[in-house]
CSV table of C-alpha atoms in Angstrom, one decimal:
chain,number,residue,atom,x,y,z
P,1,MET,CA,-63.6,-113.1,12.2
P,2,THR,CA,-60.2,-112.3,10.9
P,3,GLU,CA,-59.5,-108.6,10.0
P,4,ARG,CA,-59.1,-108.1,6.2
P,5,LEU,CA,-55.6,-107.2,5.2
P,6,PRO,CA,-54.8,-104.3,2.7
P,7,SER,CA,-54.2,-105.3,-0.8
P,8,PRO,CA,-50.6,-105.6,-2.0
P,9,GLN,CA,-51.2,-102.9,-4.7
P,10,LEU,CA,-52.2,-100.5,-1.9
P,11,LEU,CA,-49.2,-101.2,0.2
P,12,LEU,CA,-46.9,-100.8,-2.9
P,13,ALA,CA,-48.5,-97.4,-3.7
P,14,LEU,CA,-48.0,-96.2,-0.1
P,15,THR,CA,-44.4,-97.4,-0.2
P,16,ALA,CA,-43.9,-95.5,-3.5
P,17,LEU,CA,-45.3,-92.3,-2.0
P,18,ARG,CA,-42.9,-92.5,1.0
P,19,ASP,CA,-39.9,-93.3,-1.3
P,20,ARG,CA,-40.7,-90.2,-3.5
P,21,ALA,CA,-40.9,-88.0,-0.5
P,22,MET,CA,-37.6,-89.3,0.9
P,23,ALA,CA,-36.0,-88.7,-2.5
P,24,ALA,CA,-36.9,-85.0,-2.6
P,25,THR,CA,-33.8,-82.7,-2.4
P,26,SER,CA,-35.7,-79.4,-1.8
P,27,LEU,CA,-38.9,-78.2,-0.3
P,28,ASN,CA,-40.3,-77.4,-3.8
P,29,ALA,CA,-39.6,-80.9,-5.0
P,30,LEU,CA,-41.3,-82.3,-1.9
P,31,ALA,CA,-44.4,-80.0,-2.3
P,32,PHE,CA,-44.7,-81.1,-6.0
P,33,SER,CA,-44.7,-84.8,-4.9
P,34,MET,CA,-47.3,-84.2,-2.2
P,35,ALA,CA,-49.6,-82.3,-4.6
P,36,ASN,CA,-49.4,-84.8,-7.5
P,37,ASP,CA,-48.3,-88.3,-6.4
P,38,LEU,CA,-51.4,-88.9,-4.1
P,39,TYR,CA,-53.8,-88.8,-7.0
P,40,GLN,CA,-53.6,-92.6,-7.6
P,41,LEU,CA,-55.0,-93.3,-4.1
P,42,LEU,CA,-57.3,-90.3,-3.7
P,43,PRO,CA,-58.6,-89.0,-7.0
P,44,PHE,CA,-59.1,-85.4,-6.2
P,45,HIS,CA,-60.1,-82.3,-8.1
P,46,GLN,CA,-57.1,-80.4,-7.0
P,47,ALA,CA,-54.4,-80.6,-4.4
P,48,LEU,CA,-52.9,-77.5,-2.6
P,49,VAL,CA,-49.7,-77.4,-0.5
P,50,PHE,CA,-49.2,-74.4,1.8
P,51,ALA,CA,-46.2,-73.5,4.0
P,52,HIS,CA,-46.9,-72.2,7.4
P,53,HIS,CA,-45.3,-68.8,8.4
P,54,GLY,CA,-46.9,-67.6,11.6
P,55,GLN,CA,-50.3,-66.3,10.6
P,56,ALA,CA,-49.6,-66.3,6.9
P,57,GLN,CA,-49.8,-69.3,4.5
P,58,GLU,CA,-47.5,-69.5,1.5
P,59,LEU,CA,-48.8,-71.4,-1.5
P,60,LEU,CA,-46.0,-73.8,-2.6
P,61,CYS,CA,-47.6,-76.0,-5.2
P,62,VAL,CA,-50.9,-76.6,-7.0
P,63,SER,CA,-51.5,-80.0,-8.6
P,64,GLY,CA,-51.2,-79.9,-12.4
P,65,LEU,CA,-49.4,-76.5,-12.4
P,66,ALA,CA,-45.6,-76.0,-12.7
P,67,ARG,CA,-45.8,-72.6,-11.1
P,68,PRO,CA,-49.0,-70.8,-10.0
P,69,SER,CA,-49.7,-67.2,-11.0
P,70,GLU,CA,-49.7,-65.0,-7.9
P,71,ASP,CA,-52.0,-62.3,-9.3
P,72,SER,CA,-54.9,-64.5,-10.3
P,73,PRO,CA,-58.2,-64.0,-8.5
P,74,TYR,CA,-58.3,-67.6,-7.4
P,75,LEU,CA,-54.9,-67.5,-5.7
P,76,ILE,CA,-55.8,-64.2,-4.0
P,77,TRP,CA,-58.9,-65.9,-2.6
P,78,LEU,CA,-56.8,-68.9,-1.6
P,79,GLU,CA,-54.6,-66.7,0.6
P,80,GLN,CA,-57.6,-65.8,2.8
P,81,ALA,CA,-59.2,-69.3,2.6
P,82,SER,CA,-55.9,-71.0,3.8
P,83,ARG,CA,-55.7,-68.8,6.9
P,84,TRP,CA,-59.3,-69.6,7.8
P,85,ILE,CA,-58.8,-73.4,7.3
P,86,ASN,CA,-55.6,-73.3,9.3
P,87,GLU,CA,-57.6,-71.8,12.2
P,88,GLN,CA,-60.0,-74.8,12.1
P,89,LEU,CA,-57.3,-77.3,12.6
P,90,VAL,CA,-56.5,-77.6,16.3
P,91,ASP,CA,-54.4,-80.8,16.3
P,92,SER,CA,-52.4,-83.0,13.9
P,93,ALA,CA,-55.3,-85.2,12.8
P,94,PRO,CA,-56.6,-84.8,9.2
P,95,ARG,CA,-60.0,-83.2,9.1
P,96,TRP,CA,-62.8,-83.4,6.5
P,97,LEU,CA,-64.6,-80.0,6.0
P,98,ALA,CA,-67.9,-80.1,4.1
P,99,ARG,CA,-69.4,-76.9,2.8
P,100,GLU,CA,-72.9,-77.7,4.1
P,101,ALA,CA,-71.7,-78.3,7.6
P,102,LEU,CA,-69.6,-75.1,7.9
P,103,ASP,CA,-70.5,-71.6,8.8
P,104,LEU,CA,-68.4,-69.9,6.2
P,105,PRO,CA,-67.6,-66.2,6.2
P,106,GLU,CA,-69.3,-64.2,3.4
P,107,SER,CA,-65.9,-63.5,1.8
P,108,LEU,CA,-65.2,-67.2,1.5
P,109,ALA,CA,-68.6,-68.7,0.7
P,110,ASP,CA,-68.9,-67.3,-2.9
P,111,GLY,CA,-65.4,-68.4,-3.8
P,112,TRP,CA,-65.9,-71.9,-2.3
P,113,SER,CA,-69.1,-72.4,-4.4
P,114,GLU,CA,-67.3,-71.1,-7.5
P,115,TRP,CA,-64.0,-72.9,-7.4
P,116,TRP,CA,-64.2,-75.8,-4.8
P,117,PRO,CA,-66.3,-78.9,-4.7
P,118,ASP,CA,-68.5,-79.9,-1.7
P,119,GLY,CA,-65.7,-80.8,0.6
P,120,VAL,CA,-61.9,-80.6,1.3
P,121,LEU,CA,-59.6,-82.9,3.2
P,122,CYS,CA,-57.2,-80.9,5.3
P,123,ILE,CA,-54.0,-82.6,6.4
P,124,PRO,CA,-51.8,-80.6,8.8
P,125,ILE,CA,-48.0,-81.2,8.4
P,126,GLN,CA,-46.3,-80.7,11.8
P,127,GLN,CA,-43.5,-82.0,13.9
P,128,THR,CA,-43.9,-84.4,16.8
P,129,GLU,CA,-43.6,-81.5,19.3
P,130,GLY,CA,-46.5,-79.8,17.7
P,131,THR,CA,-44.9,-77.1,15.5
P,132,ARG,CA,-47.0,-76.5,12.4
P,133,LEU,CA,-44.9,-76.7,9.2
P,134,GLY,CA,-47.5,-76.7,6.4
P,135,LEU,CA,-50.9,-77.7,5.2
P,136,VAL,CA,-52.2,-80.0,2.4
P,137,CYS,CA,-55.7,-79.5,1.1
P,138,LEU,CA,-57.3,-82.2,-1.1
P,139,LEU,CA,-60.5,-81.0,-3.0
P,140,LEU,CA,-62.9,-84.1,-3.1
P,141,GLU,CA,-66.5,-84.8,-3.8
P,142,ALA,CA,-66.9,-87.1,-0.8
P,143,GLU,CA,-65.1,-87.9,2.4
P,144,PRO,CA,-62.4,-90.7,2.0
P,145,PRO,CA,-62.8,-94.0,3.8
P,146,GLU,CA,-61.6,-94.0,7.4
P,147,ALA,CA,-59.6,-97.2,6.8
P,148,LEU,CA,-57.7,-95.6,4.0
P,149,LEU,CA,-56.8,-92.5,6.1
P,150,THR,CA,-55.6,-94.8,8.9
P,151,LEU,CA,-53.3,-96.6,6.5
P,152,MET,CA,-51.9,-93.2,5.2
P,153,GLN,CA,-50.8,-92.0,8.7
P,154,GLY,CA,-47.3,-93.2,7.8
P,155,VAL,CA,-47.3,-91.1,4.6
P,156,TRP,CA,-48.3,-87.9,6.6
P,157,GLN,CA,-45.5,-88.6,9.1
P,158,THR,CA,-43.0,-89.1,6.3
P,159,TRP,CA,-44.0,-85.8,4.7
P,160,ALA,CA,-43.5,-84.0,8.1
P,161,TYR,CA,-40.1,-85.6,8.6
P,162,CYS,CA,-38.9,-84.7,5.1
P,163,TRP,CA,-40.3,-81.2,5.4
P,164,HIS,CA,-38.5,-80.6,8.7
P,165,SER,CA,-35.2,-82.1,7.3
P,166,LEU,CA,-35.3,-79.8,4.3
P,167,THR,CA,-36.2,-76.6,6.1
P,168,HIS,CA,-34.4,-77.0,9.4
P,169,LYS,CA,-31.3,-74.8,9.8
P,170,PRO,CA,-29.2,-74.5,12.9
P,171,ARG,CA,-30.1,-71.3,14.7
P,172,LEU,CA,-27.5,-69.2,16.3
P,173,LEU,CA,-28.2,-69.2,20.1
P,174,GLY,CA,-31.8,-70.3,19.3
P,175,TRP,CA,-32.6,-67.1,17.4
P,176,ARG,CA,-33.4,-66.7,13.8
P,177,PRO,CA,-33.9,-63.1,12.6
P,178,SER,CA,-36.8,-62.1,10.6
P,179,ARG,CA,-36.7,-59.9,7.5
P,180,ARG,CA,-37.6,-56.8,9.6
P,181,GLN,CA,-34.9,-57.6,12.1
P,182,LEU,CA,-32.3,-58.1,9.3
P,183,LEU,CA,-33.2,-54.7,7.9
P,184,LEU,CA,-32.9,-53.2,11.4
P,185,LEU,CA,-29.5,-54.8,11.8
P,186,ALA,CA,-28.4,-53.5,8.4
P,187,LEU,CA,-29.5,-50.0,9.4
P,188,VAL,CA,-27.7,-50.2,12.7
P,189,ALA,CA,-24.5,-51.4,11.0
P,190,GLY,CA,-24.7,-48.6,8.5
P,191,LEU,CA,-25.0,-46.0,11.3
P,192,MET,CA,-22.1,-47.6,13.1
P,193,LEU,CA,-19.9,-47.0,10.1
P,194,LEU,CA,-20.5,-43.3,10.7
P,195,ILE,CA,-19.1,-43.4,14.2
P,196,PRO,CA,-15.8,-41.4,14.5
P,197,VAL,CA,-12.9,-43.5,15.7
P,198,ARG,CA,-9.2,-42.8,16.1
P,199,GLN,CA,-7.1,-44.1,13.3
P,200,SER,CA,-4.2,-46.3,14.4
P,201,ALA,CA,-1.5,-48.6,13.1
P,202,LEU,CA,0.8,-51.3,14.5
P,203,ALA,CA,4.5,-51.4,13.8
P,204,PRO,CA,7.6,-53.2,15.3
P,205,ALA,CA,9.6,-51.0,17.7
P,206,GLU,CA,12.8,-51.1,19.8
P,207,ILE,CA,14.0,-49.1,22.7
P,208,VAL,CA,17.0,-47.0,21.9
P,209,SER,CA,18.7,-43.9,23.4
P,210,ARG,CA,17.9,-40.4,22.2
P,211,GLN,CA,21.5,-39.4,22.9
P,212,SER,CA,24.0,-41.9,21.5
P,213,GLN,CA,27.5,-41.7,19.9
P,214,VAL,CA,28.8,-43.9,17.2
P,215,ILE,CA,32.1,-45.6,18.1
P,216,SER,CA,33.9,-46.2,14.9
P,217,SER,CA,37.4,-47.5,14.0
P,218,PRO,CA,39.9,-44.6,14.0
P,219,LEU,CA,42.1,-46.3,11.4
P,220,ALA,CA,42.3,-49.3,9.2
P,221,GLY,CA,43.3,-52.5,10.8
P,222,VAL,CA,42.2,-55.7,12.6
P,223,ILE,CA,40.4,-55.8,15.9
P,224,ALA,CA,42.6,-57.6,18.4
P,225,GLU,CA,40.5,-57.2,21.6
P,226,VAL,CA,37.0,-56.1,22.7
P,227,ALA,CA,37.3,-54.9,26.3
P,228,VAL,CA,33.6,-54.6,27.1
P,229,ARG,CA,30.6,-56.8,27.0
P,230,PRO,CA,27.4,-56.0,25.1
P,231,ASN,CA,25.1,-53.6,27.0
P,232,GLN,CA,27.8,-53.0,29.6
P,233,ALA,CA,27.8,-49.7,31.4
P,234,VAL,CA,31.0,-47.8,31.1
P,235,SER,CA,32.4,-44.5,32.3
P,236,ALA,CA,34.5,-41.9,30.5
P,237,GLY,CA,37.9,-43.2,29.6
P,238,THR,CA,37.0,-46.9,29.9
P,239,PRO,CA,38.8,-48.9,27.1
P,240,LEU,CA,36.3,-50.3,24.6
P,241,PHE,CA,38.4,-52.2,22.0
P,242,ARG,CA,41.9,-52.3,20.7
P,243,LEU,CA,43.3,-52.7,17.1
P,244,ASP,CA,46.2,-55.0,16.3
P,245,GLU,CA,49.5,-53.0,16.6
P,246,THR,CA,51.9,-55.5,15.0
P,247,THR,CA,52.1,-53.7,11.7
P,248,LEU,CA,52.4,-50.2,13.2
P,249,ARG,CA,55.1,-51.3,15.7
P,250,ASN,CA,57.1,-52.8,12.9
P,251,ARG,CA,56.7,-49.7,10.9
P,252,ALA,CA,57.7,-47.6,13.9
P,253,GLU,CA,60.9,-49.6,14.4
P,254,VAL,CA,61.9,-49.3,10.7
P,255,LEU,CA,61.3,-45.5,10.8
P,256,THR,CA,63.3,-45.2,14.0
P,257,GLN,CA,66.3,-46.8,12.2
P,258,GLU,CA,65.7,-44.6,9.1
P,259,VAL,CA,65.7,-41.5,11.3
P,260,ALA,CA,69.0,-42.6,12.9
P,261,VAL,CA,70.5,-43.1,9.5
P,262,ALA,CA,69.3,-39.7,8.2
P,263,ASP,CA,70.7,-38.0,11.3
P,264,ALA,CA,74.1,-39.7,10.9
P,265,GLU,CA,74.2,-38.7,7.2
P,266,LEU,CA,73.4,-35.1,8.2
P,267,LEU,CA,76.1,-35.1,10.9
P,268,ALA,CA,78.7,-36.4,8.5
P,269,ALA,CA,77.9,-33.9,5.8
P,270,SER,CA,78.1,-31.1,8.4
P,271,GLN,CA,81.6,-32.1,9.4
P,272,ARG,CA,82.7,-32.2,5.8
P,273,ALA,CA,81.2,-28.9,5.0
P,274,PHE,CA,84.1,-26.9,6.5
P,275,ASP,CA,86.5,-27.8,3.7
P,276,ASN,CA,84.2,-29.3,1.1
P,277,PRO,CA,81.9,-27.0,-0.8
P,278,GLN,CA,79.9,-29.9,-2.3
P,279,SER,CA,79.1,-31.2,1.2
P,280,ARG,CA,77.7,-27.8,2.1
P,281,ARG,CA,75.3,-28.1,-0.8
P,282,GLU,CA,74.0,-31.4,0.4
P,283,LEU,CA,73.2,-30.1,3.9
P,284,THR,CA,69.8,-28.8,2.9
P,285,LEU,CA,68.8,-32.1,1.2
P,286,LEU,CA,69.9,-34.3,4.1
P,287,SER,CA,68.3,-32.0,6.7
P,288,GLY,CA,64.9,-32.3,4.8
P,289,ARG,CA,65.2,-36.0,4.6
P,290,ALA,CA,65.9,-36.3,8.3
P,291,GLN,CA,62.8,-34.2,9.1
P,292,GLN,CA,60.7,-36.3,6.7
P,293,LYS,CA,61.6,-39.5,8.4
P,294,ARG,CA,61.1,-38.0,11.8
P,295,ALA,CA,57.6,-36.8,10.7
P,296,GLU,CA,56.7,-40.2,9.5
P,297,LEU,CA,57.8,-41.7,12.8
P,298,ASN,CA,55.7,-39.2,14.7
P,299,GLY,CA,52.7,-40.2,12.5
P,300,VAL,CA,53.1,-43.9,13.2
P,301,GLN,CA,53.5,-43.3,16.9
P,302,LEU,CA,50.3,-41.2,16.8
P,303,GLN,CA,48.4,-44.0,15.1
P,304,LEU,CA,49.8,-46.4,17.8
P,305,GLY,CA,48.3,-44.1,20.4
P,306,ARG,CA,44.9,-44.2,18.6
P,307,SER,CA,44.8,-48.0,18.3
P,308,GLN,CA,43.3,-48.2,21.8
P,309,VAL,CA,39.7,-46.8,21.7
P,310,VAL,CA,38.2,-45.5,25.0
P,311,ALA,CA,34.8,-44.2,25.9
P,312,PRO,CA,34.4,-40.5,25.3
P,313,ALA,CA,31.7,-40.3,27.9
P,314,ALA,CA,29.6,-42.4,30.3
P,315,GLY,CA,27.0,-44.7,28.8
P,316,VAL,CA,26.1,-48.2,27.7
P,317,ALA,CA,28.1,-50.0,25.0
P,318,VAL,CA,25.6,-51.3,22.5
P,319,PHE,CA,26.7,-54.0,20.1
P,320,SER,CA,25.8,-57.6,19.2
P,321,ASP,CA,28.6,-59.9,20.2
P,322,ALA,CA,32.4,-59.5,20.8
P,323,ASN,CA,33.2,-62.7,18.9
P,324,ASP,CA,31.7,-61.1,15.7
P,325,TRP,CA,34.5,-58.5,15.8
P,326,LEU,CA,37.6,-60.3,17.0
P,327,GLY,CA,40.0,-60.8,14.1
P,328,LYS,CA,37.8,-58.9,11.7
P,329,PRO,CA,39.5,-56.3,9.4
P,330,VAL,CA,37.9,-52.9,9.5
P,331,VAL,CA,38.4,-49.7,7.6
P,332,THR,CA,38.6,-46.1,8.9
P,333,GLY,CA,35.2,-44.9,10.1
P,334,GLU,CA,33.5,-48.3,10.2
P,335,ARG,CA,31.0,-48.4,13.1
P,336,ILE,CA,31.9,-50.9,15.8
P,337,MET,CA,29.4,-50.1,18.5
P,338,GLN,CA,27.3,-47.3,20.0
P,339,LEU,CA,27.7,-45.5,23.3
P,340,ALA,CA,24.1,-44.8,24.5
P,341,ASP,CA,22.8,-42.8,27.4
P,342,PRO,CA,20.3,-45.1,29.3
P,343,ALA,CA,18.8,-42.1,31.1
P,344,ARG,CA,17.2,-40.9,27.9
P,345,PRO,CA,15.4,-43.8,26.3
P,346,ALA,CA,13.3,-43.5,23.2
P,347,MET,CA,11.3,-45.7,20.8
P,348,ARG,CA,12.6,-46.4,17.3
P,349,ILE,CA,9.7,-47.5,15.2
P,350,GLN,CA,9.7,-49.2,11.7
P,351,LEU,CA,6.3,-48.4,10.2
P,352,PRO,CA,5.7,-50.4,7.0
P,353,VAL,CA,4.6,-48.5,4.0
P,354,ALA,CA,1.5,-50.7,3.7
P,355,ASP,CA,0.3,-49.7,7.2
P,356,ALA,CA,1.4,-46.0,7.0
P,357,ILE,CA,-1.1,-43.4,8.2
P,358,ALA,CA,-0.9,-39.7,8.4
P,359,LEU,CA,1.2,-38.9,11.5
P,360,GLU,CA,2.6,-35.6,12.7
P,361,PRO,CA,5.2,-34.9,15.4
P,362,GLY,CA,3.4,-35.0,18.7
P,363,ALA,CA,1.1,-37.9,17.8
P,364,GLU,CA,0.6,-40.4,20.7
P,365,VAL,CA,2.4,-43.8,20.7
P,366,ALA,CA,1.9,-46.8,23.0
P,367,LEU,CA,4.6,-49.5,23.1
P,368,PHE,CA,3.8,-53.0,24.2
P,369,LEU,CA,7.0,-54.7,25.0
P,370,THR,CA,7.3,-58.4,24.4
P,371,ALA,CA,8.9,-58.9,27.8
P,372,TYR,CA,6.4,-56.7,29.7
P,373,PRO,CA,3.1,-56.9,27.7
P,374,LEU,CA,1.0,-55.6,30.7
P,375,GLN,CA,3.1,-52.5,31.2
P,376,PRO,CA,2.8,-50.4,28.1
P,377,LEU,CA,5.1,-47.4,27.5
P,378,ARG,CA,3.6,-44.1,26.5
P,379,GLY,CA,5.2,-41.4,24.4
P,380,LYS,CA,4.9,-39.0,21.5
P,381,ILE,CA,6.5,-38.9,18.0
P,382,LEU,CA,9.6,-36.7,17.8
P,383,GLU,CA,10.6,-37.1,14.2
P,384,THR,CA,9.7,-39.1,11.1
P,385,SER,CA,11.9,-40.1,8.1
P,386,TYR,CA,11.2,-38.4,4.8
P,387,GLN,CA,11.9,-41.5,2.7
P,388,ALA,CA,11.0,-45.1,3.4
P,389,GLN,CA,13.9,-47.6,3.3
P,390,THR,CA,14.3,-51.3,3.4
P,391,ASN,CA,15.0,-52.6,6.9
P,392,ALA,CA,16.9,-55.7,8.0
P,393,GLU,CA,13.7,-57.9,7.5
P,394,GLY,CA,13.4,-56.8,3.9
P,395,VAL,CA,10.3,-54.6,4.6
P,396,VAL,CA,10.1,-51.1,3.1
P,397,ALA,CA,9.3,-48.9,6.2
P,398,TYR,CA,9.5,-45.4,7.5
P,399,ARG,CA,11.7,-44.8,10.5
P,400,LEU,CA,10.1,-42.9,13.4
P,401,LEU,CA,11.5,-41.8,16.7
P,402,ALA,CA,9.2,-41.3,19.7
P,403,SER,CA,9.8,-40.2,23.3
P,404,ILE,CA,9.1,-42.3,26.4
P,405,GLU,CA,7.2,-40.5,29.2
P,406,GLU,CA,8.6,-40.8,32.7
P,407,ALA,CA,11.2,-43.4,31.6
P,408,PRO,CA,10.2,-46.4,33.9
P,409,ALA,CA,12.7,-48.9,35.1
P,410,HIS,CA,11.7,-51.6,32.7
P,411,ALA,CA,12.3,-49.4,29.7
P,412,ARG,CA,15.8,-50.9,29.1
P,413,LEU,CA,17.7,-50.3,25.9
P,414,GLY,CA,17.4,-53.1,23.3
P,415,LEU,CA,14.0,-54.4,24.3
P,416,HIS,CA,11.6,-55.0,21.4
P,417,GLY,CA,7.8,-54.9,21.1
P,418,THR,CA,4.9,-53.6,19.1
P,419,ALA,CA,4.0,-49.9,18.9
P,420,LYS,CA,0.5,-48.7,18.4
P,421,LEU,CA,0.5,-45.3,16.6
P,422,TYR,CA,-2.6,-43.0,17.0
P,423,GLY,CA,-3.5,-40.7,14.2
P,424,GLU,CA,-6.5,-38.4,13.5
P,425,ARG,CA,-10.1,-39.3,14.0
P,426,VAL,CA,-11.9,-40.8,11.0
P,427,LEU,CA,-15.2,-42.6,10.3
P,428,LEU,CA,-15.4,-46.2,11.2
P,429,GLY,CA,-16.2,-47.1,7.6
P,430,TYR,CA,-13.1,-45.4,6.3
P,431,TYR,CA,-11.1,-47.1,9.1
P,432,LEU,CA,-12.2,-50.6,8.1
P,433,LEU,CA,-12.1,-50.0,4.3
P,434,ARG,CA,-8.9,-48.0,4.0
P,435,ARG,CA,-6.6,-50.8,3.0
P,436,PRO,CA,-9.2,-52.6,0.7
P,437,LEU,CA,-9.8,-49.2,-1.0
P,438,ALA,CA,-6.1,-48.6,-1.4
P,439,ALA,CA,-5.6,-52.1,-2.9
P,440,LEU,CA,-8.6,-51.6,-5.2
P,441,ARG,CA,-7.2,-48.3,-6.5
P,442,ALA,CA,-3.8,-49.7,-7.0
P,443,TRP,CA,-5.3,-52.7,-8.9
P,444,SER,CA,-7.7,-50.6,-11.0
P,445,GLY,CA,-5.4,-47.6,-11.5
P,446,LEU,CA,-8.3,-45.1,-10.8
């Protein structure tokens, strides 16, 4: 005999059940479909959908109800009954439980006889590897046909697949914390915020000399020659730069001639003074004019002597580039370069106002040079500026000067890096929230 095929209506109903399950966008929507859409194939008194959480069973949906009331006596009894039924299911196969064939606990027998019919079809929802996800209970008067349950195996598998897809979340390193673990982590995090830490700040820094002299232009003119290279070591008396002397030499020649003329006029008036009273009266005027021209000449010669600038002491000539100064007009007192002592290096730190912390002279500083990041320099703050000023990068910052302990060989003048400034000890919570709180107060005006 040939085996009888299922009717087309039954196949269409099974397909519709699987399509509705696949269309669910949340676990609650899937539970609602599981509890209500099966009625056309298995007319039940009631359908219950539970989610498995360890030993507990969470009621997700009851057929015919939009949202069950958690404080009703029936649902309180269901919490205990669902745990007992879950213990009776040892595999993934659906099981029919008849009241007459069961040895029910006394706490469940009365409730079963009051609220449930003679039997219940229990359908475990679990993954292929055996992890239990949920449970569906169909309250029926009689056991469904075995052939129908066989045809519905695909529906049970579709429900399990959709359930897993909607609830599966990637776990960090295979660990998903529970509510108790989350509370414990929050408590530990709160206690960690009370840990005292040392307040610190980062700022750009440069190695400079604690003892340096500004070499400026002694008079107004044009720089004709720079005799040293940037960062060149010089000794006392070494020529540094020279101003153009053309104008001064021309002025000296003119004054030399004027002095000669004034002396000749004074000599002629002296010779006429013996017999000419008027010439005797002019002697005083001509003598003063000759002295004036001679004083002007001496002044120009003195300026000629100052046009060549030499190093007042031994050190390192610190400036950018000689080509930046050649042919450039300068005024009296304009800084051309610095003469620094390399034996006394120090840190010049530009601490931005936004990162400023309370610092006192003597606070510790660590400088991490860009050229030597693995060999930090240690020191202490010597002085701090009273007022913040805009630096070359356009950032408003405080200027700090710090010493360098032991002055290692790689602490060369002009090297740049990042300085870490250490302040007083504060709570970790204040350390982390200091800038957000400052921004909040500035925004709110409190």
